[in-house]
Every structure is written in structure tokens, then in C-alpha cells.
C-alpha positions as a printed NumPy array, in Angstrom:
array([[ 25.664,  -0.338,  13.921],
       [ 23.663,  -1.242,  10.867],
       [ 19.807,  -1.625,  10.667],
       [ 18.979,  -4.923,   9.027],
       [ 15.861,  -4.398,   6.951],
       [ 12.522,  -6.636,   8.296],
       [ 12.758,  -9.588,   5.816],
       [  9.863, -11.149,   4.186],
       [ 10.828, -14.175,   6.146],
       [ 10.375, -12.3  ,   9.3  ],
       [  7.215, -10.599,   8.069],
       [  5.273, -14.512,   7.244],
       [  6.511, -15.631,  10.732],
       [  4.728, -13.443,  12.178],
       [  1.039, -15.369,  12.106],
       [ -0.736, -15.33 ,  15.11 ],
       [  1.835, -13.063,  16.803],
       [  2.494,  -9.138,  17.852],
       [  0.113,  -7.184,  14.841],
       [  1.947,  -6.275,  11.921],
       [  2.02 ,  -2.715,  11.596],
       [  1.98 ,  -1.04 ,   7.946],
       [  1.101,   2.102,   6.132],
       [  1.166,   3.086,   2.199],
       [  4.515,   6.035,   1.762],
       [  5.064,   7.718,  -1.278],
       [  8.287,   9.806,  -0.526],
       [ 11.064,   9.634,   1.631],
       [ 10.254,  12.635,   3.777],
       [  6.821,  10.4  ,   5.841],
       [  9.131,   6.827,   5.21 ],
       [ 11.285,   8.114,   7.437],
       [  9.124,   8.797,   9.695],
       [  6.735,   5.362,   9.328],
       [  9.743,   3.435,   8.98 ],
       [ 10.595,   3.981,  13.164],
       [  7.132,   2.49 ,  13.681],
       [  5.863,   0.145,  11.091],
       [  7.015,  -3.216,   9.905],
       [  6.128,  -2.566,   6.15 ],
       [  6.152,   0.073,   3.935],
       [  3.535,   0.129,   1.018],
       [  4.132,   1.848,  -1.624],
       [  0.726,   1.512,  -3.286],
       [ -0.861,   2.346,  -6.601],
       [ -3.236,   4.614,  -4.219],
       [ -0.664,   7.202,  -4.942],
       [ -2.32 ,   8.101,  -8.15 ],
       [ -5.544,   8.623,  -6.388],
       [ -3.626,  10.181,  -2.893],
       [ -1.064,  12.172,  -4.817],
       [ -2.162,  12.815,  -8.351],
       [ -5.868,  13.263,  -7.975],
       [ -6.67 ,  10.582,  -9.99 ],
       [-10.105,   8.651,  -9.694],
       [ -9.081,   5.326, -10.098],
       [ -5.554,   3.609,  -9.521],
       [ -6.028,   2.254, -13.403],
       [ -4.043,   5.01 , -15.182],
       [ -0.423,   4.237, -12.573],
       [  2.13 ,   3.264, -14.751],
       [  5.499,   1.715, -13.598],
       [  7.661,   4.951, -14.149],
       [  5.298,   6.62 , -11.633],
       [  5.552,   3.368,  -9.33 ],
       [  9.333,   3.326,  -9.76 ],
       [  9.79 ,   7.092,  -9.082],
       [  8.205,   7.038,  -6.044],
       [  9.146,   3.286,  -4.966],
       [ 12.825,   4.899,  -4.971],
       [ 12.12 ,   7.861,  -2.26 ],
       [ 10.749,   5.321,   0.137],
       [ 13.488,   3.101,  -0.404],
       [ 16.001,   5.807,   0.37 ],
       [ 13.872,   7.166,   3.166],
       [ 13.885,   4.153,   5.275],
       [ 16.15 ,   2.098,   6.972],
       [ 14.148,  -0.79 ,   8.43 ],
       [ 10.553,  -1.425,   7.361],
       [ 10.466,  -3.791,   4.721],
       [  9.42 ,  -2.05 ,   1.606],
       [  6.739,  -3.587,  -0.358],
       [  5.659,  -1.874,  -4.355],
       [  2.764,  -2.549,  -5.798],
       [  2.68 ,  -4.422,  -9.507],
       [  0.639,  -1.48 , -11.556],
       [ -2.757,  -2.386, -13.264],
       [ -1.343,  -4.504, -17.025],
       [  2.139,  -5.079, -16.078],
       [  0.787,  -9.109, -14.711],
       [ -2.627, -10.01 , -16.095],
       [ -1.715, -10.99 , -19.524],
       [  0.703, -13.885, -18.639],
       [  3.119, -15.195, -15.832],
       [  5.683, -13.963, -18.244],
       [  4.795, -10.43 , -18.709],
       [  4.655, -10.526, -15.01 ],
       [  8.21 , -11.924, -14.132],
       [  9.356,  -9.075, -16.923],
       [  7.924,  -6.197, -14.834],
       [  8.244,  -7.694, -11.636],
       [ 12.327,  -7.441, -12.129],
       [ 12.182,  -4.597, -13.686],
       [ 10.481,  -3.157, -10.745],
       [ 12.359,  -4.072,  -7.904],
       [ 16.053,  -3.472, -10.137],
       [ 14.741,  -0.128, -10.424],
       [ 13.268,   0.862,  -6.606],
       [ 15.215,  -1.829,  -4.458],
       [ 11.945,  -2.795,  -2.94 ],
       [ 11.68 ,  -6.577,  -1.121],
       [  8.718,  -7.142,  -2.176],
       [  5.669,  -6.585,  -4.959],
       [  1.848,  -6.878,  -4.223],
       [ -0.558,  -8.138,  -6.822],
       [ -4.64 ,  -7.909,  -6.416],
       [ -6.574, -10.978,  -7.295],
       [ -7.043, -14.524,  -6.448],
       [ -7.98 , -17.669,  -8.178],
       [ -7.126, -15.987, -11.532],
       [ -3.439, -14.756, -10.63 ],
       [ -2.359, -17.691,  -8.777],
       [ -0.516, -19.355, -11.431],
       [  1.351, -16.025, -11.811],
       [  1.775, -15.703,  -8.051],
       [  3.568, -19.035,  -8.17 ],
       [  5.492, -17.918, -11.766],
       [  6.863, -15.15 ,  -9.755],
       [  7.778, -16.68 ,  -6.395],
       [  9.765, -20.237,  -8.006],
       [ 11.973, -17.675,  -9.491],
       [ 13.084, -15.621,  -6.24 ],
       [ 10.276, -12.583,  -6.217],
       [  8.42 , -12.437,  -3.069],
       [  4.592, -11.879,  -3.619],
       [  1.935, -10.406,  -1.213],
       [ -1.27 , -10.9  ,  -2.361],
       [ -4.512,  -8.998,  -2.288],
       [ -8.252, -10.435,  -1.894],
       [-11.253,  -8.964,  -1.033],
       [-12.205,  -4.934,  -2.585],
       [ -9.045,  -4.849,  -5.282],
       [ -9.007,  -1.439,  -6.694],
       [ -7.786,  -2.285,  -9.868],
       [-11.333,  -4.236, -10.663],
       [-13.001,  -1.528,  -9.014],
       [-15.277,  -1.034, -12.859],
       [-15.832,  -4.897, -12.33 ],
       [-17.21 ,  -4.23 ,  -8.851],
       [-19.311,  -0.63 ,  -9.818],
       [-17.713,   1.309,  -7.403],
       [-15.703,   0.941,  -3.861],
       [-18.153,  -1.176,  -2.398],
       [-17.477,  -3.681,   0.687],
       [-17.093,  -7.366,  -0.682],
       [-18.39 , -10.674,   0.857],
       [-21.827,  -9.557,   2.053],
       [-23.379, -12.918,   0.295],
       [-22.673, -16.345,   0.854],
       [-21.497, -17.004,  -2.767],
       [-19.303, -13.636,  -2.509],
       [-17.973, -14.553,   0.582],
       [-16.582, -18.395,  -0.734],
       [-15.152, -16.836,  -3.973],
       [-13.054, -14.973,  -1.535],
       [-11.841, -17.405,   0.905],
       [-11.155, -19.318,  -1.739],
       [ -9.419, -16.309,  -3.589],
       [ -7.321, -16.488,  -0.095],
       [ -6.14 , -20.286,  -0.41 ],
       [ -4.991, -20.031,  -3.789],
       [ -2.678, -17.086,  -3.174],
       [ -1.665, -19.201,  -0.175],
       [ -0.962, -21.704,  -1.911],
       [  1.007, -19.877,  -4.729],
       [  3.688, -19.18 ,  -2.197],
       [  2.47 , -15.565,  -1.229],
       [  4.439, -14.949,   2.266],
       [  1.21 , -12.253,   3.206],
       [ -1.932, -11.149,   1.942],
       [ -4.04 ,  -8.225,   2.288],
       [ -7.595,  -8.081,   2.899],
       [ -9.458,  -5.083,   2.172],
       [-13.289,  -4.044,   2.398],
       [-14.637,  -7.706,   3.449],
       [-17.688,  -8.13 ,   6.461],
       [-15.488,  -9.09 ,   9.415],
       [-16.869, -12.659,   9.698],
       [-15.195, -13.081,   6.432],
       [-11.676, -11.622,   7.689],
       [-11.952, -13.646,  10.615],
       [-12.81 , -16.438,   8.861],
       [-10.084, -16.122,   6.368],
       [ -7.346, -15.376,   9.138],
       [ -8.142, -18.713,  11.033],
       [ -8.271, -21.05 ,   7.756],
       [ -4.385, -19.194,   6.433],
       [ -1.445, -20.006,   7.589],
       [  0.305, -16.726,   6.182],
       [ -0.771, -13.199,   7.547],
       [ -3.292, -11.436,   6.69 ],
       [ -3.142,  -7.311,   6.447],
       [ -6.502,  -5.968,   6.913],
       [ -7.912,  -2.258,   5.506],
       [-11.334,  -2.177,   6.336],
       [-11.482,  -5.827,   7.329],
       [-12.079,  -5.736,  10.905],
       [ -9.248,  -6.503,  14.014],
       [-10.046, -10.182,  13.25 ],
       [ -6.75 ,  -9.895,  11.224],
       [ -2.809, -10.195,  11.804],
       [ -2.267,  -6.666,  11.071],
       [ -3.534,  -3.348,   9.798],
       [ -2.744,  -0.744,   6.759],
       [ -4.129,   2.401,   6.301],
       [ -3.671,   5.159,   3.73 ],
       [ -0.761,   7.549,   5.399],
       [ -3.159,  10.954,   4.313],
       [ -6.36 ,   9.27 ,   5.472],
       [ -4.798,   8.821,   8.877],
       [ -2.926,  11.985,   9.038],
       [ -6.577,  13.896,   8.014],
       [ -5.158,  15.213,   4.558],
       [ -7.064,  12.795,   1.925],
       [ -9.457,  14.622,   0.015],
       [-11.766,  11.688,   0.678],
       [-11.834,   9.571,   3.96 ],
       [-13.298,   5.607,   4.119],
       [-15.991,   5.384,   6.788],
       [-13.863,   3.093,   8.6  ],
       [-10.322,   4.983,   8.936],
       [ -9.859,   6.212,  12.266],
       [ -7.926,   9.638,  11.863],
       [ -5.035,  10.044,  14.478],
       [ -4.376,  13.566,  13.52 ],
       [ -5.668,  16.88 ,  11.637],
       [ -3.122,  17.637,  10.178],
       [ -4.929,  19.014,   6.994],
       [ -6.08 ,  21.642,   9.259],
       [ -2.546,  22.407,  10.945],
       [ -1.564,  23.04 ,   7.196],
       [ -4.562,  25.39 ,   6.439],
       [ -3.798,  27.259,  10.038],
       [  0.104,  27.555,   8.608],
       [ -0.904,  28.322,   4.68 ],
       [ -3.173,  31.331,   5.574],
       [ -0.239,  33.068,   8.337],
       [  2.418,  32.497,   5.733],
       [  0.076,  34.035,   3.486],
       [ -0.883,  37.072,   5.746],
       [  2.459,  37.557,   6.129],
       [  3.54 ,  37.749,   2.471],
       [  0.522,  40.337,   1.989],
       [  2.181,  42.407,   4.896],
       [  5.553,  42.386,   3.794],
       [  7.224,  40.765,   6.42 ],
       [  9.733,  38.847,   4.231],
       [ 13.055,  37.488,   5.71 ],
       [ 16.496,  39.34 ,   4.87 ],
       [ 18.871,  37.174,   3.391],
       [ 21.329,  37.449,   6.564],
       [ 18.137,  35.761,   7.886],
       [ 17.775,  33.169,   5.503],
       [ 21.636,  32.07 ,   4.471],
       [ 24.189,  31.701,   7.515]])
């Protein structure tokens, strides 16, 4: 029998439900394993922080986003896959955007792109979804301003903070996103902004008050190099790794390679 992908249809339906389950996947080896247990797939910019070392998302480019937007794709059956839009491939104009949005999902075979902002992108949101590409949006901490904000530093505390983003929230909304991710805000503000939407919202550091949760795979998993106060890790599987590293490595040191009879058969 085949496995029908999770549409974006499905995915916007599901306000007020069962919690939409999600992580960020950057090859096909963890989608397949994600994809038996979470509704969307993410492939983020992150993985230029996660995976490259870089300090900001603001050096991805599309070839990297592609690339690895292409292993998730192949490694899962299910989840619906969602890429984001790389930092200058949508600011400039709803036209540059539509450009690299199709280019984008012709090249990966993703369902979906995710762009960060509010107000300012929502005429773009709406450029993008009148012509058949499905948009989540993004509110609250957006990495790509992350020079704009000083650092990665929880949004919202203020009253005048906190309206910017809710109204951030309705704009998308009203763009035609079908969900939208909230990340870093005080959980009055997430709880706030889940009641007044009527599309989903994905929270990262915003509190249970929303209709679902990502979370960085390797922060999780206990392999980032750096770990948000508020990720709860559900394994240690950095130090499994370390524990398998140094025996492989004793054993190389003490000669005990495999034959080839060992190895081929």
C-alpha cells in the first residue's frame, strides 16, 4: 500500500486538535527515522549553525538548502516536508521570492517553504500563496534578524514588543499562511497568539500554550554543540558516540582490524 504524504491541508486542520509533532532533519538517515513519528519535517536554515558550525543562519545559501532539502525528501515517506526560504532569496520583492520559492521546491520536492517575519513579508506571503506555494510563517525570535535583535534573546517581554508580534501573527494569517511558528516569545504571548489565530501555531521555546512543538533534532538527541535553556534532551546520545569513538579507537591502536572474509560476504 502507498503512504500518502500529510498535506498542508491536513496540517492547518489541525487547530485546536491532537499537537502537531515536528522536528528540523537534514539527511535522510534521522528523516527516516522522524518521519514514523512526526507530522512535519523541517528542514531549517539551522543546518548551517547544526551542521556546518556556522554562527549565524545568514551565510545558508539555496544550493546548501536544496542539497540537503533532497535527503529528507528521499528519506521520508509521510511527514510533510517543509524547507526553509534562505536569508535574501524573499526580502527584496514578492518577485524575487516566487523566483526562489519554485526554484526551491522543483529542486527538493518539498510541500512547503517557511519564511521569518511578519508585517513586512506579508505582501510576499500572499505573492507566494495566490500562485499555488504553501507558506508557513515565522514570528517571534527569527534568526535571520538575529543582528537586528543583538543576539538570541527571548522576544515579547514588553507591552509594545509583545503587540508588534501578535500583530506580526495576523498578518501572516491573513496572507494565507496554512501554519506559523512561534519561537522564543513569554508564554502569555504564545497563548495569547494561539487563541486570537485560526491557523496553528508551532512553538520552539514558546511555551505548551501552542498547537504543536519543534525542536532542533541534535538539541534533543544531546549532540548540539550548544543547547537552549528550554530544550528538554530525550537522549545522550553525544555521549553514546564518545563511549563508541574512543573503543573503535582503542581498537585501531591495538590492531584488532577485521579480515576482509569478515568484512565482504
Amino acid at each position: 500500500m502507498t503512504i500518502q504524504r500529510i498535506t498542508v491541508a491536513q496540517i492547518k486542520a489541525r487547530k485546536g486538535g491532537n499537537p502537531i509533532v515536528s522536528l528540523t532533519a537534514y539527511h535522510a538517515a534521522f528523516a527516516a527515522i522522524a518521519d514514523n513519528y512526526c507530522d512535519f519535517l523541517l528542514v531549517g536554515d539551522s543546518v548551517g549553525m547544526v551542521v556546518y558550525g556556522m554562527d549565524t543562519t545568514l551565510s545558508v545559501k539555496s544550493e546548501l538548502m536544496i542539497a540537503h532539502g533532497k535527503a529528507v525528501v528521499q528519506g521520508s515517506k509521510q511527514a510533510l516536508v517543509v524547507l526553509d526560504m534562505p536569508f535574501g532569496t524573499y526580502e527584496e520583492s514578492p518577485e524575487q521570492a516566487f523566483r526562489n520559492a519554485v526554484y526551491l521546491i522543483k529542486e527538493t520536492g518539498c510541500g512547503a517553504l517557511k519564511l521569518e517575519g511578519g508585517v513586512r513579508i506579508s505582501r510576499t506571503v500572499r505573492f507566494l500563496v495566490e500562485r499555488g506555494i504553501p507558506v508557513m510563517g515565522h514570528i517571534g525570535l527569527t534568526p535571520q534578524m538575529v543582528k537586528g535583535f543583538g543576539g538570541f534573546k527571548i522576544q515579547g517581554k514588553d507591552a509594545f514588543g509583545a503587540k508588534s508580534i501578535e500583530e506580526d501573527g495576523m498578518a501572516i494569517e491573513a496572507a494565507g499562511a496554512f501554519a506559523l511558528v512561534v519561537e522564543g516569545v513569554v508564554e502569555s504571548l504564545a497563548a495569547r497568539i494561539t487563541d486570537v489565530l485560526k491557523i496553528p501555531t508551532i512553538g520552539i521555546g514558546a511555551s505548551s500554550a501552542c498547537d504543536g512543538q519543534i525542536l532542533v533534532v541534535e538539541d534533543m538527541l544531546g549532540i548540539s554543540r550548544f543547547v537552549p535553556k528550554f530544550v528538554r534532551r530525550y537522549a545522550s546520545v553525544g555521549t553514546i558516540m564518545d563511549e563508541a569513538f574512543k573503543n573503535y579507537a582503542n581498537d585501531v591502536r591495538a590492531r584488532k582490524f577485521p579480515s576482509g572474509s569478515e568484512i565482504y560476504r
